[in-house]
Short mmCIF file of C-alpha atoms in Angstrom, two decimals:
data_model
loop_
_atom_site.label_atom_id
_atom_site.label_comp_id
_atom_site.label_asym_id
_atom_site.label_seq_id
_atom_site.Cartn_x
_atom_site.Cartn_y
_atom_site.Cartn_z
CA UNK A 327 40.03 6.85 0.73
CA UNK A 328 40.69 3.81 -1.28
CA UNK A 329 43.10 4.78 -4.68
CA UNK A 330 44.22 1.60 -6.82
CA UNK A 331 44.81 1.12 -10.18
CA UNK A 332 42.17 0.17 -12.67
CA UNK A 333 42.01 -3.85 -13.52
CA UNK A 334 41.47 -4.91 -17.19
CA UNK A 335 38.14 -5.51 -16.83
CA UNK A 336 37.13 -2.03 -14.98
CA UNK A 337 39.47 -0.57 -18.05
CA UNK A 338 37.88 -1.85 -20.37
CA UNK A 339 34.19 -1.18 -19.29
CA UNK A 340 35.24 2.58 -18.59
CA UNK A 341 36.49 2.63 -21.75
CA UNK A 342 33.52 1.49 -23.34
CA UNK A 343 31.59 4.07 -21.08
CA UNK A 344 33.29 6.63 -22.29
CA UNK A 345 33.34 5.52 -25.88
CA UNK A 346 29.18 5.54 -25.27
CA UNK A 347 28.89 9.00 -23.53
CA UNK A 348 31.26 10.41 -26.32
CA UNK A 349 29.49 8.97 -29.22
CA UNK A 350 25.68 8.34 -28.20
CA UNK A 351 25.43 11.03 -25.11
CA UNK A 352 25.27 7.98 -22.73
CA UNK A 353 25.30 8.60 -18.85
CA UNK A 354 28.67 7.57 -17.00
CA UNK A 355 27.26 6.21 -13.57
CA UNK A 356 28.58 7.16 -10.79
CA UNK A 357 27.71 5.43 -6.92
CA UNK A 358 26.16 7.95 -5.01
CA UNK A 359 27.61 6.24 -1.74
CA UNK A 360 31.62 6.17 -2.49
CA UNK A 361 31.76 8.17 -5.64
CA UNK A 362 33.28 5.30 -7.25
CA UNK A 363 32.51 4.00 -11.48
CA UNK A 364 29.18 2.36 -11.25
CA UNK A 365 29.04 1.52 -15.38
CA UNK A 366 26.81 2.24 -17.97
CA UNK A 367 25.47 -1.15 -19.10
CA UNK A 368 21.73 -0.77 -19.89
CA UNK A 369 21.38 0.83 -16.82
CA UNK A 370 19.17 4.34 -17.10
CA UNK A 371 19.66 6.92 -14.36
CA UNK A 372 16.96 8.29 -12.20
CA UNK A 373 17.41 12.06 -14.07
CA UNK A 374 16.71 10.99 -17.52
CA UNK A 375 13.24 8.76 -16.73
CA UNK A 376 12.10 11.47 -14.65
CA UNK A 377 12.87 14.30 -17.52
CA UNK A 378 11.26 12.00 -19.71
CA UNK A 379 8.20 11.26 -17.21
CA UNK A 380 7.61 14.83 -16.84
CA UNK A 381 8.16 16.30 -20.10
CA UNK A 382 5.09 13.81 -21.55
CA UNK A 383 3.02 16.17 -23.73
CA UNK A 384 -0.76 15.86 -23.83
CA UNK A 385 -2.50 14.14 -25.70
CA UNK A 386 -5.60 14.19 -27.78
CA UNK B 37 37.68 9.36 -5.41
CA UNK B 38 36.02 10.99 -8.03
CA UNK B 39 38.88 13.26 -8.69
CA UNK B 40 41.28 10.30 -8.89
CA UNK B 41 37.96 8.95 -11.71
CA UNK B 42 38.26 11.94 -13.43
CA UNK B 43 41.83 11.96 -14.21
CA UNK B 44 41.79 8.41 -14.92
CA UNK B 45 39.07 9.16 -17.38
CA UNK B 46 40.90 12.24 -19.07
CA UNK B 47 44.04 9.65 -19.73
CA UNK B 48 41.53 6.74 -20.68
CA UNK B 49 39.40 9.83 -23.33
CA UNK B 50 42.98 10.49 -24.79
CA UNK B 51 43.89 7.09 -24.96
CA UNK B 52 40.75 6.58 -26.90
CA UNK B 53 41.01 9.33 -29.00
CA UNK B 54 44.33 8.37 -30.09
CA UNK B 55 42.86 4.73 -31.23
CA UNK B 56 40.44 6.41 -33.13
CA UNK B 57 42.93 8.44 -35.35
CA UNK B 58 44.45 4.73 -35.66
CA UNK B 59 41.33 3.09 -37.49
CA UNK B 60 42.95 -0.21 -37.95
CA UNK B 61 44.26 -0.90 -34.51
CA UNK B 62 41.14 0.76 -33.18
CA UNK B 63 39.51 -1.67 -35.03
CA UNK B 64 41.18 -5.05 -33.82
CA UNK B 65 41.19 -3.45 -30.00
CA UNK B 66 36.90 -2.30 -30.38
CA UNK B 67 36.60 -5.72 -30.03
CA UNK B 68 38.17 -6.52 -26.71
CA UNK B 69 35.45 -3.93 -25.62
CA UNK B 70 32.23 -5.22 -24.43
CA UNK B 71 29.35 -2.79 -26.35
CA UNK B 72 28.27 -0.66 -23.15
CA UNK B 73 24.34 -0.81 -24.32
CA UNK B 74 23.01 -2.07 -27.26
CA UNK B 75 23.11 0.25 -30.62
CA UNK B 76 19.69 0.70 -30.69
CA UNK B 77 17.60 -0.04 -34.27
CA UNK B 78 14.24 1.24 -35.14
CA UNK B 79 11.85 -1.03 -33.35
CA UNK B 80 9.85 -3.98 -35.03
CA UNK B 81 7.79 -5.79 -32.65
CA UNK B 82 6.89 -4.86 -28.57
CA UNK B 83 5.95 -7.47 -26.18
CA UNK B 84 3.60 -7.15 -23.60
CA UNK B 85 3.90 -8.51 -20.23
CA UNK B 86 0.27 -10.35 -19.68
CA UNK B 87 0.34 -8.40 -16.19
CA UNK B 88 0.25 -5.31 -18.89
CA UNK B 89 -2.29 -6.46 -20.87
CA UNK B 90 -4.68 -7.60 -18.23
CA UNK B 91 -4.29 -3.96 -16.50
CA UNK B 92 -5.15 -1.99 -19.82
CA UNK B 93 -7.61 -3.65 -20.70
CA UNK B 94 -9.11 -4.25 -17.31
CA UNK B 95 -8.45 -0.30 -16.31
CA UNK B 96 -9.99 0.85 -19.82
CA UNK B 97 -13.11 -1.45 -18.58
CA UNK B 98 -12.65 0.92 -15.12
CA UNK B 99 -12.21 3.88 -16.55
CA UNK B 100 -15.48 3.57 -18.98
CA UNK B 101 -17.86 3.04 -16.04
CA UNK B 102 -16.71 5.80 -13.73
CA UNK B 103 -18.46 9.07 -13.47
CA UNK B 104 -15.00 10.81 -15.56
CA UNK B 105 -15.42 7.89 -18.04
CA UNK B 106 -16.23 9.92 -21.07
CA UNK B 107 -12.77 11.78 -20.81
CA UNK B 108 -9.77 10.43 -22.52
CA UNK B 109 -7.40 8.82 -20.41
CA UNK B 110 -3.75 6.85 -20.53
CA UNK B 111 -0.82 5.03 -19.07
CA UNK B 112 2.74 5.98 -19.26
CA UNK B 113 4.24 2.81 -20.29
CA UNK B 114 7.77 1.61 -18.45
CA UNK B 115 9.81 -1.69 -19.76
CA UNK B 116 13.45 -2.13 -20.97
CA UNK B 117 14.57 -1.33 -24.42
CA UNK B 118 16.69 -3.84 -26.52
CA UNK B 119 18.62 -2.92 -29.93
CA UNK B 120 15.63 -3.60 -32.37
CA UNK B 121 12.42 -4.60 -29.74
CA UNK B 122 10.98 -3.78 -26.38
CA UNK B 123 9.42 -5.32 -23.62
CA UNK B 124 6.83 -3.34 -21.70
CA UNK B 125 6.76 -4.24 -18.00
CA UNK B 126 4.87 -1.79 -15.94
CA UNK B 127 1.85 0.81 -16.61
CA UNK B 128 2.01 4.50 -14.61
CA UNK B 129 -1.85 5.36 -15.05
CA UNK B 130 -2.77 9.21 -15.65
CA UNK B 131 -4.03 9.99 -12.00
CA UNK B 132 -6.92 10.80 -10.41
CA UNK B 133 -5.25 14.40 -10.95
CA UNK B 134 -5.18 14.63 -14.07
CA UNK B 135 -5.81 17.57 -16.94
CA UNK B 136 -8.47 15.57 -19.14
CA UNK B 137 -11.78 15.94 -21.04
CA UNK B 138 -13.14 14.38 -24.28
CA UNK B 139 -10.82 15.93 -26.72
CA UNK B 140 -7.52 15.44 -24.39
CA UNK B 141 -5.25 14.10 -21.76
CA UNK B 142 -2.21 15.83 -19.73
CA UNK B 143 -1.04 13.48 -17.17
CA UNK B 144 0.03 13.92 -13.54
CA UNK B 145 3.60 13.50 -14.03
CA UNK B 146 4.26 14.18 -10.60
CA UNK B 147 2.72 11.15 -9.23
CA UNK B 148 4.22 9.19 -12.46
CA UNK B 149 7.55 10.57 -11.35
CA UNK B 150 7.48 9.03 -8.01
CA UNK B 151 6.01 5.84 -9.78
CA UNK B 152 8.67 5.45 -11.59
CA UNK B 153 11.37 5.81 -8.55
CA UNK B 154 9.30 2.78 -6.95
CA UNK B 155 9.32 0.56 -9.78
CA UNK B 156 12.87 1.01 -10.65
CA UNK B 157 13.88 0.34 -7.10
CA UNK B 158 14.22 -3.27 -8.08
CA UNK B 159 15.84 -2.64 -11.53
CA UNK B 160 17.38 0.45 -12.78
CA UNK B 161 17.16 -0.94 -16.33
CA UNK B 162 13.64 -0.02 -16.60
CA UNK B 163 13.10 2.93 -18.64
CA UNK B 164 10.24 4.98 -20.18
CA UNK B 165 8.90 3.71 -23.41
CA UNK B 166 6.10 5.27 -24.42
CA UNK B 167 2.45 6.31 -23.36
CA UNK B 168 -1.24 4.67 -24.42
CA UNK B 169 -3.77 7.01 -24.52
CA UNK B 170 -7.65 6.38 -25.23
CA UNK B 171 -10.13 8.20 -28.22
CA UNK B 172 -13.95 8.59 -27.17
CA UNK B 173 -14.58 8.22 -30.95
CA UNK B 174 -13.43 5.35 -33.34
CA UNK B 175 -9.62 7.44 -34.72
CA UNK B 176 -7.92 4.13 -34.05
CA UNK B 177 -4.45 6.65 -34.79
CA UNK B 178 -2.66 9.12 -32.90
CA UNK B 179 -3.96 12.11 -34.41
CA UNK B 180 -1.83 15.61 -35.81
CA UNK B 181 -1.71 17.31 -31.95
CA UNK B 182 -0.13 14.01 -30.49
CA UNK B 183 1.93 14.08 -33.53
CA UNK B 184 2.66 17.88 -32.64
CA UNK B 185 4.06 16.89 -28.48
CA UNK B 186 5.36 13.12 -29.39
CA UNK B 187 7.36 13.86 -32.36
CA UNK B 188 9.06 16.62 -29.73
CA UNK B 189 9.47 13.85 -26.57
CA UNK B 190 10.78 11.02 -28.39
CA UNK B 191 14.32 12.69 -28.83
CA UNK B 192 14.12 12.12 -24.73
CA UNK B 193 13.38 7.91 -25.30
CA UNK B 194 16.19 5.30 -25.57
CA UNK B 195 16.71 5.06 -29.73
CA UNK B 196 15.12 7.95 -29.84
CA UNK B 197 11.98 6.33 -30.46
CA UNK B 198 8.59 6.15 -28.26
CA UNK B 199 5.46 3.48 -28.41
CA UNK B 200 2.16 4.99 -28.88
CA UNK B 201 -1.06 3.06 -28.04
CA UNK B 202 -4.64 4.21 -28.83
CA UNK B 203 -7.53 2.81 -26.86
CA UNK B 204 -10.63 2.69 -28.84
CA UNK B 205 -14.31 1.37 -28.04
CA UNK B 206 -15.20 0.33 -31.00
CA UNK B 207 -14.74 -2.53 -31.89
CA UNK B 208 -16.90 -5.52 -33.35
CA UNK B 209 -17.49 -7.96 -30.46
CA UNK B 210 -19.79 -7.17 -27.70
CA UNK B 211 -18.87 -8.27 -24.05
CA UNK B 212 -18.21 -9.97 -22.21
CA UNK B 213 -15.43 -11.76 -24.21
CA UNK B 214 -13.69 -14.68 -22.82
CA UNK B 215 -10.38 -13.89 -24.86
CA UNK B 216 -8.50 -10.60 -26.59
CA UNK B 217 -8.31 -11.05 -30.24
CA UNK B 218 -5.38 -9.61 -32.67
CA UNK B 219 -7.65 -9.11 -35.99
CA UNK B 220 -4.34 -7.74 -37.13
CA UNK B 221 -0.49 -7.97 -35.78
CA UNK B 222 -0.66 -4.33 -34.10
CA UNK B 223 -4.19 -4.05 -32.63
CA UNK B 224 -5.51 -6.10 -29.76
CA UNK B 225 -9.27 -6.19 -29.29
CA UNK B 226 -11.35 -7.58 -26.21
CA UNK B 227 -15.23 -7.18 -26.73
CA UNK B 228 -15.22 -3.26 -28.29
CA UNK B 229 -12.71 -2.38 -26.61
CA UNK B 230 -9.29 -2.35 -28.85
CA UNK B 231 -5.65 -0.81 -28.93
CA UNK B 232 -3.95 0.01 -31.47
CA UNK B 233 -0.01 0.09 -31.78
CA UNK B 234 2.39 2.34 -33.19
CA UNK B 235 5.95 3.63 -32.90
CA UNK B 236 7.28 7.36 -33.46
CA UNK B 237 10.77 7.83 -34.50
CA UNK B 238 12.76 11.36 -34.31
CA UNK B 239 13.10 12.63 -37.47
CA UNK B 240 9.40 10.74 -38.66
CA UNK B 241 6.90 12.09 -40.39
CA UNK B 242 4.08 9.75 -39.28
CA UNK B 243 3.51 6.82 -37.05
CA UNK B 244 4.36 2.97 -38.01
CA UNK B 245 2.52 0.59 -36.84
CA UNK B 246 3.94 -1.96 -34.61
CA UNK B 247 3.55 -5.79 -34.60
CA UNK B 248 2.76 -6.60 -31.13
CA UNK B 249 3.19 -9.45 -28.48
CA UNK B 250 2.62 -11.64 -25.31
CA UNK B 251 4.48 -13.03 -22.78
CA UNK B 252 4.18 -14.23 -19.57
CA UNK B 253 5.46 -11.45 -16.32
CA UNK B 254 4.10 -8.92 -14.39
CA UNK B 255 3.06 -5.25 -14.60
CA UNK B 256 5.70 -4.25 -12.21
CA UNK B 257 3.47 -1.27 -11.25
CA UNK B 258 0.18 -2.62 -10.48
CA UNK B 259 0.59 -3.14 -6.71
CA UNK B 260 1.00 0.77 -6.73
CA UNK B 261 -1.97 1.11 -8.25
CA UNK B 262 -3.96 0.86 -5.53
CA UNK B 263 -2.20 3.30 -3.51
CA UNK B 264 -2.21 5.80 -6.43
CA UNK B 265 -3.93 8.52 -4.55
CA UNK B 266 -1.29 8.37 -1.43
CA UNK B 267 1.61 8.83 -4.27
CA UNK B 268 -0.22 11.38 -6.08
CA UNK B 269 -0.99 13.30 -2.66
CA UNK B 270 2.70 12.91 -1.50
CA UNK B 271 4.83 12.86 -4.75
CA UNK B 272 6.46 16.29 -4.69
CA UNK B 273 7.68 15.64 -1.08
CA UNK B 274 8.67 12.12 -1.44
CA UNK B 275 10.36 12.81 -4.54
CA UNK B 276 12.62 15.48 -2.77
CA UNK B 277 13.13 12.99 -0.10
CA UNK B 278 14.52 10.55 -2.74
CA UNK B 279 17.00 13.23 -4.13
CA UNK B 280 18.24 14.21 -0.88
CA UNK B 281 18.27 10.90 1.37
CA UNK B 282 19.82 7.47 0.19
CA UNK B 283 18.36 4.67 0.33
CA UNK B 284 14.85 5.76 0.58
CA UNK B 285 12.81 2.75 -0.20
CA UNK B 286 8.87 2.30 -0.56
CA UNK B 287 6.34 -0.88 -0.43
CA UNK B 288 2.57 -1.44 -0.52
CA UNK B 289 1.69 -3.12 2.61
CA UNK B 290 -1.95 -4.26 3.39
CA UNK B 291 -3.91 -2.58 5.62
CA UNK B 292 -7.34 -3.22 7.68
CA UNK B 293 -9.89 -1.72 5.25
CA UNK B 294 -7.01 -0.76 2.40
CA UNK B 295 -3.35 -0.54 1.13
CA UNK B 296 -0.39 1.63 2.57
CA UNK B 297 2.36 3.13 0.45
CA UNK B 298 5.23 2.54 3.35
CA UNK B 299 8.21 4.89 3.17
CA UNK B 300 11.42 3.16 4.46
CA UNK B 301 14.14 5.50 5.15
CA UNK B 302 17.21 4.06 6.66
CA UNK B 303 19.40 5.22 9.93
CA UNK B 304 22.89 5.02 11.07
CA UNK B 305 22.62 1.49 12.96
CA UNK B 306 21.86 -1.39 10.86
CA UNK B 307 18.42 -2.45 10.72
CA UNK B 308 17.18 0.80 12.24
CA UNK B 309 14.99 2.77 10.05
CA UNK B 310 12.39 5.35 10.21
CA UNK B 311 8.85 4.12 8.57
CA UNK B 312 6.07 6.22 7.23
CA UNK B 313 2.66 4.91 6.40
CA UNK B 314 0.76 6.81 4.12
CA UNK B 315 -2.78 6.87 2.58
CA UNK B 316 -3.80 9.71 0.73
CA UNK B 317 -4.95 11.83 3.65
CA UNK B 318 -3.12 10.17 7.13
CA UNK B 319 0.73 10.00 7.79
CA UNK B 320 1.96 7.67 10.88
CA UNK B 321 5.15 7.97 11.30
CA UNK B 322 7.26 4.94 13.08
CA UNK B 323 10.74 3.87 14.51
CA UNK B 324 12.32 0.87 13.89
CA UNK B 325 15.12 0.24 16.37
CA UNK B 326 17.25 -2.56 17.10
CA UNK B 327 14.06 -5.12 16.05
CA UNK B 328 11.31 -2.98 17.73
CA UNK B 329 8.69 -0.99 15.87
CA UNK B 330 7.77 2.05 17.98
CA UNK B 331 5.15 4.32 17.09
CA UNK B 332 6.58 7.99 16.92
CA UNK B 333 4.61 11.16 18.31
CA UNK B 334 4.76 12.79 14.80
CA UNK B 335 1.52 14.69 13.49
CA UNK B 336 2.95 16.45 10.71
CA UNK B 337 1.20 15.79 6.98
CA UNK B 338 3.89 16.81 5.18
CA UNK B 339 5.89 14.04 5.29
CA UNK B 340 9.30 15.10 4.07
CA UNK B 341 8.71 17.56 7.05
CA UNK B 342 7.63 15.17 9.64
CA UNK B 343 10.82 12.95 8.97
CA UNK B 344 13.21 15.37 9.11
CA UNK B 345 12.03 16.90 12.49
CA UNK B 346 12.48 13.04 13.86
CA UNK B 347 15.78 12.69 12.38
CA UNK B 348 16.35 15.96 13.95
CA UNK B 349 14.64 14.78 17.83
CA UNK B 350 16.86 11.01 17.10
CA UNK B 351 19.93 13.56 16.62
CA UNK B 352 19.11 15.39 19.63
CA UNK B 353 19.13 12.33 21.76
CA UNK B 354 22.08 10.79 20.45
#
């Protein structure tokens, strides 16, 4: 298990992550692998394009 | 790990919400910190990928001549989404599965689903942007029941906004055409066929019409097209696979009389792997190990099934 302190540059992009999920509801990304802070950038996570994939309504 | 995240985060959310009781030094420190996605505006323009264009079009043309061609029918459209435009780079087409007749379209979301797993493999950018259905008639406009379900789904879309296409046959020029037209900045025409543009805010009261353009790139999704059936046949179980097994990975690979959706699921030793070829009705199953491609003595259809009893007879020998 690897425990070090934050740099400035994973501070500050967890800080705007957070900033983004506390203000605009956007996902914190996590790696699936290591647990570790995988970002936020534009990045979209696998649950919200399959919500919206399957919650298409029909159309007529 | 993620404990040691999580109370890193809880001092980081304090931190942060002590800057923003200090508006002025919150301020002057907001801008040591790079914007995490854009702020997203109401859109004004879409761009196409020509790979897009060409497979609307040319699947409309499809669609019209097939025994189901007097049903409505659609593509759920995938492409990234900047602050104030989008660029659409890959079409998820309704499935041979789907709910449709002349006066509607539900589409098989389950085979979208897994579509949209194997497009983003490459680039988890890629989101969903909005859907392009077709009108037997001449309503070039979404009418008041796709008003009803997309004024509902859009809260769901990046900016809260989602692109809605209509596909129309009636237009003025009679094919073949040698070239699409744009008789006005949010409709595209080739021969009768046209579409017709829009965007659907939450919170709006009717469509807007959207400006629309080309560029030059791919529909990331077309090479899937032709394997649609297999992914429509299999999605439920490969989509479970995905959510329980990392670094699942898929490909179309040619075959002797057609394409294979191959299923690539990864093992302990690098560069071994467990393969799965798959057409809509036949499931081979194969071992890679250490550079050797061994055919495995699997003859279960149900493929999340059939790879989890070899994982289970690799386990055994181990």
């Amino acid at each position: 298990m690897d425990f070090r302190p934050l740099n400035d540059t994973e501070r500050r992009q967890l800080i705007g992550a957070l900033r983004g999920n506390a203000e605009s509801d956007r996902a914190i990304l996590m790696d699936r692998r290591d647990t570790s802070f995988a970002g936020t950038a534009e990045e979209v996570t696998d649950e919200e394009v399959i919500f919206a994939v399957k919650s298409v309504p029909c159309h007529y | 790990m993620l404990q040691a995240l999580v109370s890193t985060a809880s001092q980081l959310l304090e931190d942060l919400n002590r800057s923003l009781l200090r508006s002025r030094a919150f301020a002057s420190r907001s801008q040591q910190v790079p914007p995490s996605a854009p702020h997203y505006q109401p859109l004004e323009r879409i761009r196409l990928s020509d790979g897009v264009g060409h497979t609307l079009f040319e699947e409309y043309a499809s669609h019209r001549a097939e025994a189901r061609g007097e049903e409505e029918t659609g593509w759920l459209l995938m492409g990234l989404r900047e602050a104030s435009e989008a660029h659409v780079l890959a079409t998820l087409p309704a499935g041979a599965e789907r709910d449709a007749s002349v006066a509607h379209v539900q589409f098989n979301s389950s085979g979208q689903a897994l579509g949209s797993r194997i497009v983003r493999q490459t680039d988890k950018r890629l989101t969903i942007l909005g859907v392009v259905h077709t009108h037997p008639g001449s309503l070039r406009h979404p009418s008041d029941g796709d008003y009803r379900g997309d004024s509902q789904w859009v809260r769901h879309l990046r900016g809260r906004e989602g692109i809605f296409a209509i596909g129309t046959a009636d237009g003025k020029g009679q094919p073949p055409s040698l070239f699409a037209e744009q008789p006005r900045p949010h409709v595209q025409c080739l021969g009768e066929m046209c579409l017709s543009w829009y965007s659907l805010r939450e919170g709006d009261a009717k469509y807007r019409p959207l400006p629309v353009g080309l560029t030059l790139g791919p529909d990331l999704a077309r090479p899937l097209h032709s394997v649609w059936g297999a992914i429509e046949a299999h999605a439920d179980r490969l989509d479970r696979l995905c959510r329980q097994q990392a670094g699942v990975t898929f490909e179309v690979v040619p075959g002797e009389h057609r394409p294979w959706l191959a299923v690539n699921i990864p093992l302990a030793e690098p560069g071994d792997a467990l393969r799965v070829a798959l057409t809509e009705k036949e499931v081979h199953y194969f071992l890679l190990r250490g550079g050797e491609l061994l055919a495995a003595d699997c003859l279960d259809e149900r493929v999340d099934r059939g790879i989890y009893l070899l994982l289970a007879e690799l386990a055994a020998q181990s």
